[in-house]
């Protein structure tokens, strides 16, 4: 299991999980994914949304977090796409690639992911239920003490 510190370290050295040597070099050059500030904020967001939890100082993926990751397209949980976009952004900054080419590429990627997601509709489950109904049930539950706060 990760601690918050070891997860941030791994986010900074994510290149070790990339096979493509060019993309690996880009991630090494950019010190991984995000900055120390965004990495910490990302972990806090994952905790707040219930995707991970802290137990005895260790980060553990919740059932909701595991279901979401298992339902995502593999490209969305792979650091390669981040590296490729970093390469493209550098080309734009150097004047070697028009911004519109990058935007078109991202749009095609999003369209592909959305198409893939539509094909998977109904196949993603959380706690054995279709994802949509499981998330709706969880969002209807009021947090402990919510009624007391509303009555005040």
PDB file of C-alpha atoms in Angstrom:
ATOM      1  CA  UNK A   1       0.000   0.000   0.000  1.00  0.00           C
ATOM      2  CA  UNK A   2       1.001   3.579  -0.574  1.00  0.00           C
ATOM      3  CA  UNK A   3       1.260   6.340   1.973  1.00  0.00           C
ATOM      4  CA  UNK A   4       0.550   9.842   0.706  1.00  0.00           C
ATOM      5  CA  UNK A   5       4.300  10.432   0.563  1.00  0.00           C
ATOM      6  CA  UNK A   6       5.125   7.278  -1.381  1.00  0.00           C
ATOM      7  CA  UNK A   7       2.281   7.930  -3.823  1.00  0.00           C
ATOM      8  CA  UNK A   8       3.614  11.430  -4.515  1.00  0.00           C
ATOM      9  CA  UNK A   9       7.090   9.931  -5.027  1.00  0.00           C
ATOM     10  CA  UNK A  10       5.652   7.421  -7.504  1.00  0.00           C
ATOM     11  CA  UNK A  11       3.741  10.152  -9.355  1.00  0.00           C
ATOM     12  CA  UNK A  12       7.080  11.914  -9.768  1.00  0.00           C
ATOM     13  CA  UNK A  13       8.791   8.773 -11.045  1.00  0.00           C
ATOM     14  CA  UNK A  14       5.917   7.432 -13.133  1.00  0.00           C
ATOM     15  CA  UNK A  15       8.264   7.045 -16.118  1.00  0.00           C
ATOM     16  CA  UNK A  16       9.317   3.665 -14.729  1.00  0.00           C
ATOM     17  CA  UNK A  17       5.886   2.321 -15.736  1.00  0.00           C
ATOM     18  CA  UNK A  18       6.210   3.440 -19.388  1.00  0.00           C
ATOM     19  CA  UNK A  19       7.608   1.116 -22.051  1.00  0.00           C
ATOM     20  CA  UNK A  20       8.049   3.593 -24.926  1.00  0.00           C
ATOM     21  CA  UNK A  21      11.554   5.073 -24.534  1.00  0.00           C
ATOM     22  CA  UNK A  22      10.639   8.477 -26.022  1.00  0.00           C
ATOM     23  CA  UNK A  23       7.611   8.876 -23.755  1.00  0.00           C
ATOM     24  CA  UNK A  24       9.621   7.604 -20.780  1.00  0.00           C
ATOM     25  CA  UNK A  25      12.212  10.327 -21.422  1.00  0.00           C
ATOM     26  CA  UNK A  26       9.490  13.001 -21.560  1.00  0.00           C
ATOM     27  CA  UNK A  27       8.067  11.929 -18.215  1.00  0.00           C
ATOM     28  CA  UNK A  28      11.544  11.884 -16.664  1.00  0.00           C
ATOM     29  CA  UNK A  29      12.244  15.358 -18.050  1.00  0.00           C
ATOM     30  CA  UNK A  30       8.972  16.672 -16.627  1.00  0.00           C
ATOM     31  CA  UNK A  31       9.421  14.935 -13.261  1.00  0.00           C
ATOM     32  CA  UNK A  32       6.396  12.719 -13.729  1.00  0.00           C
ATOM     33  CA  UNK A  33       2.767  13.672 -13.564  1.00  0.00           C
ATOM     34  CA  UNK A  34       1.814  17.044 -12.104  1.00  0.00           C
ATOM     35  CA  UNK A  35       3.666  19.163  -9.581  1.00  0.00           C
ATOM     36  CA  UNK A  36       4.010  18.571  -5.837  1.00  0.00           C
ATOM     37  CA  UNK A  37       1.094  20.965  -5.262  1.00  0.00           C
ATOM     38  CA  UNK A  38      -1.216  19.360  -7.827  1.00  0.00           C
ATOM     39  CA  UNK A  39      -0.240  15.861  -6.705  1.00  0.00           C
ATOM     40  CA  UNK A  40      -1.246  16.630  -3.105  1.00  0.00           C
ATOM     41  CA  UNK A  41      -4.464  18.281  -4.285  1.00  0.00           C
ATOM     42  CA  UNK A  42      -5.260  15.254  -6.455  1.00  0.00           C
ATOM     43  CA  UNK A  43      -4.858  12.903  -3.498  1.00  0.00           C
ATOM     44  CA  UNK A  44      -7.123  15.120  -1.372  1.00  0.00           C
ATOM     45  CA  UNK A  45      -9.757  15.118  -4.129  1.00  0.00           C
ATOM     46  CA  UNK A  46      -9.596  11.315  -4.377  1.00  0.00           C
ATOM     47  CA  UNK A  47     -10.144  11.079  -0.611  1.00  0.00           C
ATOM     48  CA  UNK A  48     -12.964  13.654  -0.583  1.00  0.00           C
ATOM     49  CA  UNK A  49     -14.821  11.859  -3.374  1.00  0.00           C
ATOM     50  CA  UNK A  50     -14.451   8.515  -1.630  1.00  0.00           C
ATOM     51  CA  UNK A  51     -12.222   6.876  -4.249  1.00  0.00           C
ATOM     52  CA  UNK A  52      -9.473   6.213  -1.707  1.00  0.00           C
ATOM     53  CA  UNK A  53      -9.406   6.118   2.066  1.00  0.00           C
ATOM     54  CA  UNK A  54      -6.698   6.241   4.705  1.00  0.00           C
ATOM     55  CA  UNK A  55      -6.454   3.290   7.070  1.00  0.00           C
ATOM     56  CA  UNK A  56      -3.616   3.205   9.597  1.00  0.00           C
ATOM     57  CA  UNK A  57      -1.626   5.704   7.553  1.00  0.00           C
ATOM     58  CA  UNK A  58      -1.964   3.729   4.311  1.00  0.00           C
ATOM     59  CA  UNK A  59      -3.982   4.720   1.245  1.00  0.00           C
ATOM     60  CA  UNK A  60      -6.469   2.085   0.181  1.00  0.00           C
ATOM     61  CA  UNK A  61      -8.701   2.122  -2.867  1.00  0.00           C
ATOM     62  CA  UNK A  62     -12.397   2.061  -1.997  1.00  0.00           C
ATOM     63  CA  UNK A  63     -14.886  -0.191  -3.783  1.00  0.00           C
ATOM     64  CA  UNK A  64     -16.134   2.897  -5.628  1.00  0.00           C
ATOM     65  CA  UNK A  65     -12.603   3.843  -6.705  1.00  0.00           C
ATOM     66  CA  UNK A  66     -11.824   0.304  -7.842  1.00  0.00           C
ATOM     67  CA  UNK A  67     -15.067   0.122  -9.842  1.00  0.00           C
ATOM     68  CA  UNK A  68     -14.331   3.410 -11.561  1.00  0.00           C
ATOM     69  CA  UNK A  69     -10.785   2.417 -12.510  1.00  0.00           C
ATOM     70  CA  UNK A  70     -11.960  -0.956 -13.809  1.00  0.00           C
ATOM     71  CA  UNK A  71     -14.586   0.845 -15.897  1.00  0.00           C
ATOM     72  CA  UNK A  72     -12.162   3.274 -17.507  1.00  0.00           C
ATOM     73  CA  UNK A  73     -10.535   2.793 -20.865  1.00  0.00           C
ATOM     74  CA  UNK A  74      -6.946   1.571 -20.368  1.00  0.00           C
ATOM     75  CA  UNK A  75      -5.582   4.733 -22.015  1.00  0.00           C
ATOM     76  CA  UNK A  76      -7.074   6.812 -19.200  1.00  0.00           C
ATOM     77  CA  UNK A  77      -5.096   5.004 -16.508  1.00  0.00           C
ATOM     78  CA  UNK A  78      -1.843   4.942 -18.418  1.00  0.00           C
ATOM     79  CA  UNK A  79       0.789   7.704 -18.131  1.00  0.00           C
ATOM     80  CA  UNK A  80       1.672   7.440 -21.839  1.00  0.00           C
ATOM     81  CA  UNK A  81      -1.092   9.831 -22.905  1.00  0.00           C
ATOM     82  CA  UNK A  82       0.215  12.467 -20.484  1.00  0.00           C
ATOM     83  CA  UNK A  83       3.686  12.133 -21.991  1.00  0.00           C
ATOM     84  CA  UNK A  84       2.359  12.345 -25.547  1.00  0.00           C
ATOM     85  CA  UNK A  85       0.442  15.511 -24.737  1.00  0.00           C
ATOM     86  CA  UNK A  86       3.564  16.980 -23.095  1.00  0.00           C
ATOM     87  CA  UNK A  87       5.469  16.318 -26.346  1.00  0.00           C
ATOM     88  CA  UNK A  88       2.724  18.027 -28.353  1.00  0.00           C
ATOM     89  CA  UNK A  89       2.582  21.021 -25.993  1.00  0.00           C
ATOM     90  CA  UNK A  90       6.346  21.446 -26.275  1.00  0.00           C
ATOM     91  CA  UNK A  91       6.034  21.387 -30.084  1.00  0.00           C
ATOM     92  CA  UNK A  92       3.358  24.083 -29.867  1.00  0.00           C
ATOM     93  CA  UNK A  93       5.571  26.219 -27.605  1.00  0.00           C
ATOM     94  CA  UNK A  94       8.449  25.836 -30.091  1.00  0.00           C
ATOM     95  CA  UNK A  95       6.207  26.761 -33.026  1.00  0.00           C
ATOM     96  CA  UNK A  96       6.567  23.284 -34.562  1.00  0.00           C
ATOM     97  CA  UNK A  97       2.901  22.363 -34.235  1.00  0.00           C
ATOM     98  CA  UNK A  98      -0.231  24.490 -34.593  1.00  0.00           C
ATOM     99  CA  UNK A  99      -2.476  24.567 -31.527  1.00  0.00           C
ATOM    100  CA  UNK A 100      -5.388  23.534 -33.740  1.00  0.00           C
ATOM    101  CA  UNK A 101      -3.638  20.210 -34.520  1.00  0.00           C
ATOM    102  CA  UNK A 102      -3.349  19.485 -30.810  1.00  0.00           C
ATOM    103  CA  UNK A 103      -6.973  20.465 -30.209  1.00  0.00           C
ATOM    104  CA  UNK A 104      -8.090  18.216 -33.079  1.00  0.00           C
ATOM    105  CA  UNK A 105      -6.046  15.349 -31.657  1.00  0.00           C
ATOM    106  CA  UNK A 106      -7.548  15.786 -28.185  1.00  0.00           C
ATOM    107  CA  UNK A 107     -11.049  16.038 -29.650  1.00  0.00           C
ATOM    108  CA  UNK A 108     -10.552  12.790 -31.585  1.00  0.00           C
ATOM    109  CA  UNK A 109      -9.247  11.127 -28.421  1.00  0.00           C
ATOM    110  CA  UNK A 110     -12.269  12.292 -26.402  1.00  0.00           C
ATOM    111  CA  UNK A 111     -14.661  11.157 -29.145  1.00  0.00           C
ATOM    112  CA  UNK A 112     -12.963   7.750 -29.177  1.00  0.00           C
ATOM    113  CA  UNK A 113     -13.201   7.407 -25.389  1.00  0.00           C
ATOM    114  CA  UNK A 114     -16.863   8.484 -25.394  1.00  0.00           C
ATOM    115  CA  UNK A 115     -17.684   6.007 -28.160  1.00  0.00           C
ATOM    116  CA  UNK A 116     -15.911   3.234 -26.255  1.00  0.00           C
ATOM    117  CA  UNK A 117     -17.790   4.226 -23.077  1.00  0.00           C
ATOM    118  CA  UNK A 118     -21.165   4.065 -24.825  1.00  0.00           C
ATOM    119  CA  UNK A 119     -20.331   0.552 -26.001  1.00  0.00           C
ATOM    120  CA  UNK A 120     -19.581  -0.405 -22.361  1.00  0.00           C
ATOM    121  CA  UNK A 121     -22.878   1.055 -21.058  1.00  0.00           C
ATOM    122  CA  UNK A 122     -24.396  -1.182 -18.412  1.00  0.00           C
ATOM    123  CA  UNK A 123     -21.242  -3.255 -17.995  1.00  0.00           C
ATOM    124  CA  UNK A 124     -19.704  -1.156 -15.231  1.00  0.00           C
ATOM    125  CA  UNK A 125     -20.802  -2.099 -11.736  1.00  0.00           C
ATOM    126  CA  UNK A 126     -20.289  -0.805  -8.212  1.00  0.00           C
ATOM    127  CA  UNK A 127     -21.008  -3.242  -5.390  1.00  0.00           C
ATOM    128  CA  UNK A 128     -22.653  -5.559  -7.954  1.00  0.00           C
ATOM    129  CA  UNK A 129     -25.116  -2.932  -9.238  1.00  0.00           C
ATOM    130  CA  UNK A 130     -25.017  -0.991 -12.504  1.00  0.00           C
ATOM    131  CA  UNK A 131     -22.822   2.052 -11.831  1.00  0.00           C
ATOM    132  CA  UNK A 132     -25.511   4.672 -12.469  1.00  0.00           C
ATOM    133  CA  UNK A 133     -28.004   3.309  -9.925  1.00  0.00           C
ATOM    134  CA  UNK A 134     -25.303   2.574  -7.325  1.00  0.00           C
ATOM    135  CA  UNK A 135     -23.971   6.147  -7.525  1.00  0.00           C
ATOM    136  CA  UNK A 136     -27.509   7.582  -7.333  1.00  0.00           C
ATOM    137  CA  UNK A 137     -28.225   5.552  -4.181  1.00  0.00           C
ATOM    138  CA  UNK A 138     -24.994   6.693  -2.536  1.00  0.00           C
ATOM    139  CA  UNK A 139     -25.621  10.352  -3.430  1.00  0.00           C
ATOM    140  CA  UNK A 140     -29.138  10.235  -1.890  1.00  0.00           C
ATOM    141  CA  UNK A 141     -27.726   9.288   1.508  1.00  0.00           C
ATOM    142  CA  UNK A 142     -27.267  12.309   3.739  1.00  0.00           C
ATOM    143  CA  UNK A 143     -23.994  12.554   5.626  1.00  0.00           C
ATOM    144  CA  UNK A 144     -24.126  11.883   9.350  1.00  0.00           C
ATOM    145  CA  UNK A 145     -25.327  14.999  11.163  1.00  0.00           C
ATOM    146  CA  UNK A 146     -26.812  16.566   8.015  1.00  0.00           C
ATOM    147  CA  UNK A 147     -30.309  16.840   9.494  1.00  0.00           C
ATOM    148  CA  UNK A 148     -28.968  18.560  12.615  1.00  0.00           C
ATOM    149  CA  UNK A 149     -27.156  21.160  10.523  1.00  0.00           C
ATOM    150  CA  UNK A 150     -30.251  21.798   8.405  1.00  0.00           C
ATOM    151  CA  UNK A 151     -32.453  22.254  11.462  1.00  0.00           C
ATOM    152  CA  UNK A 152     -30.152  24.907  12.982  1.00  0.00           C
TER     153      UNK A 152
END
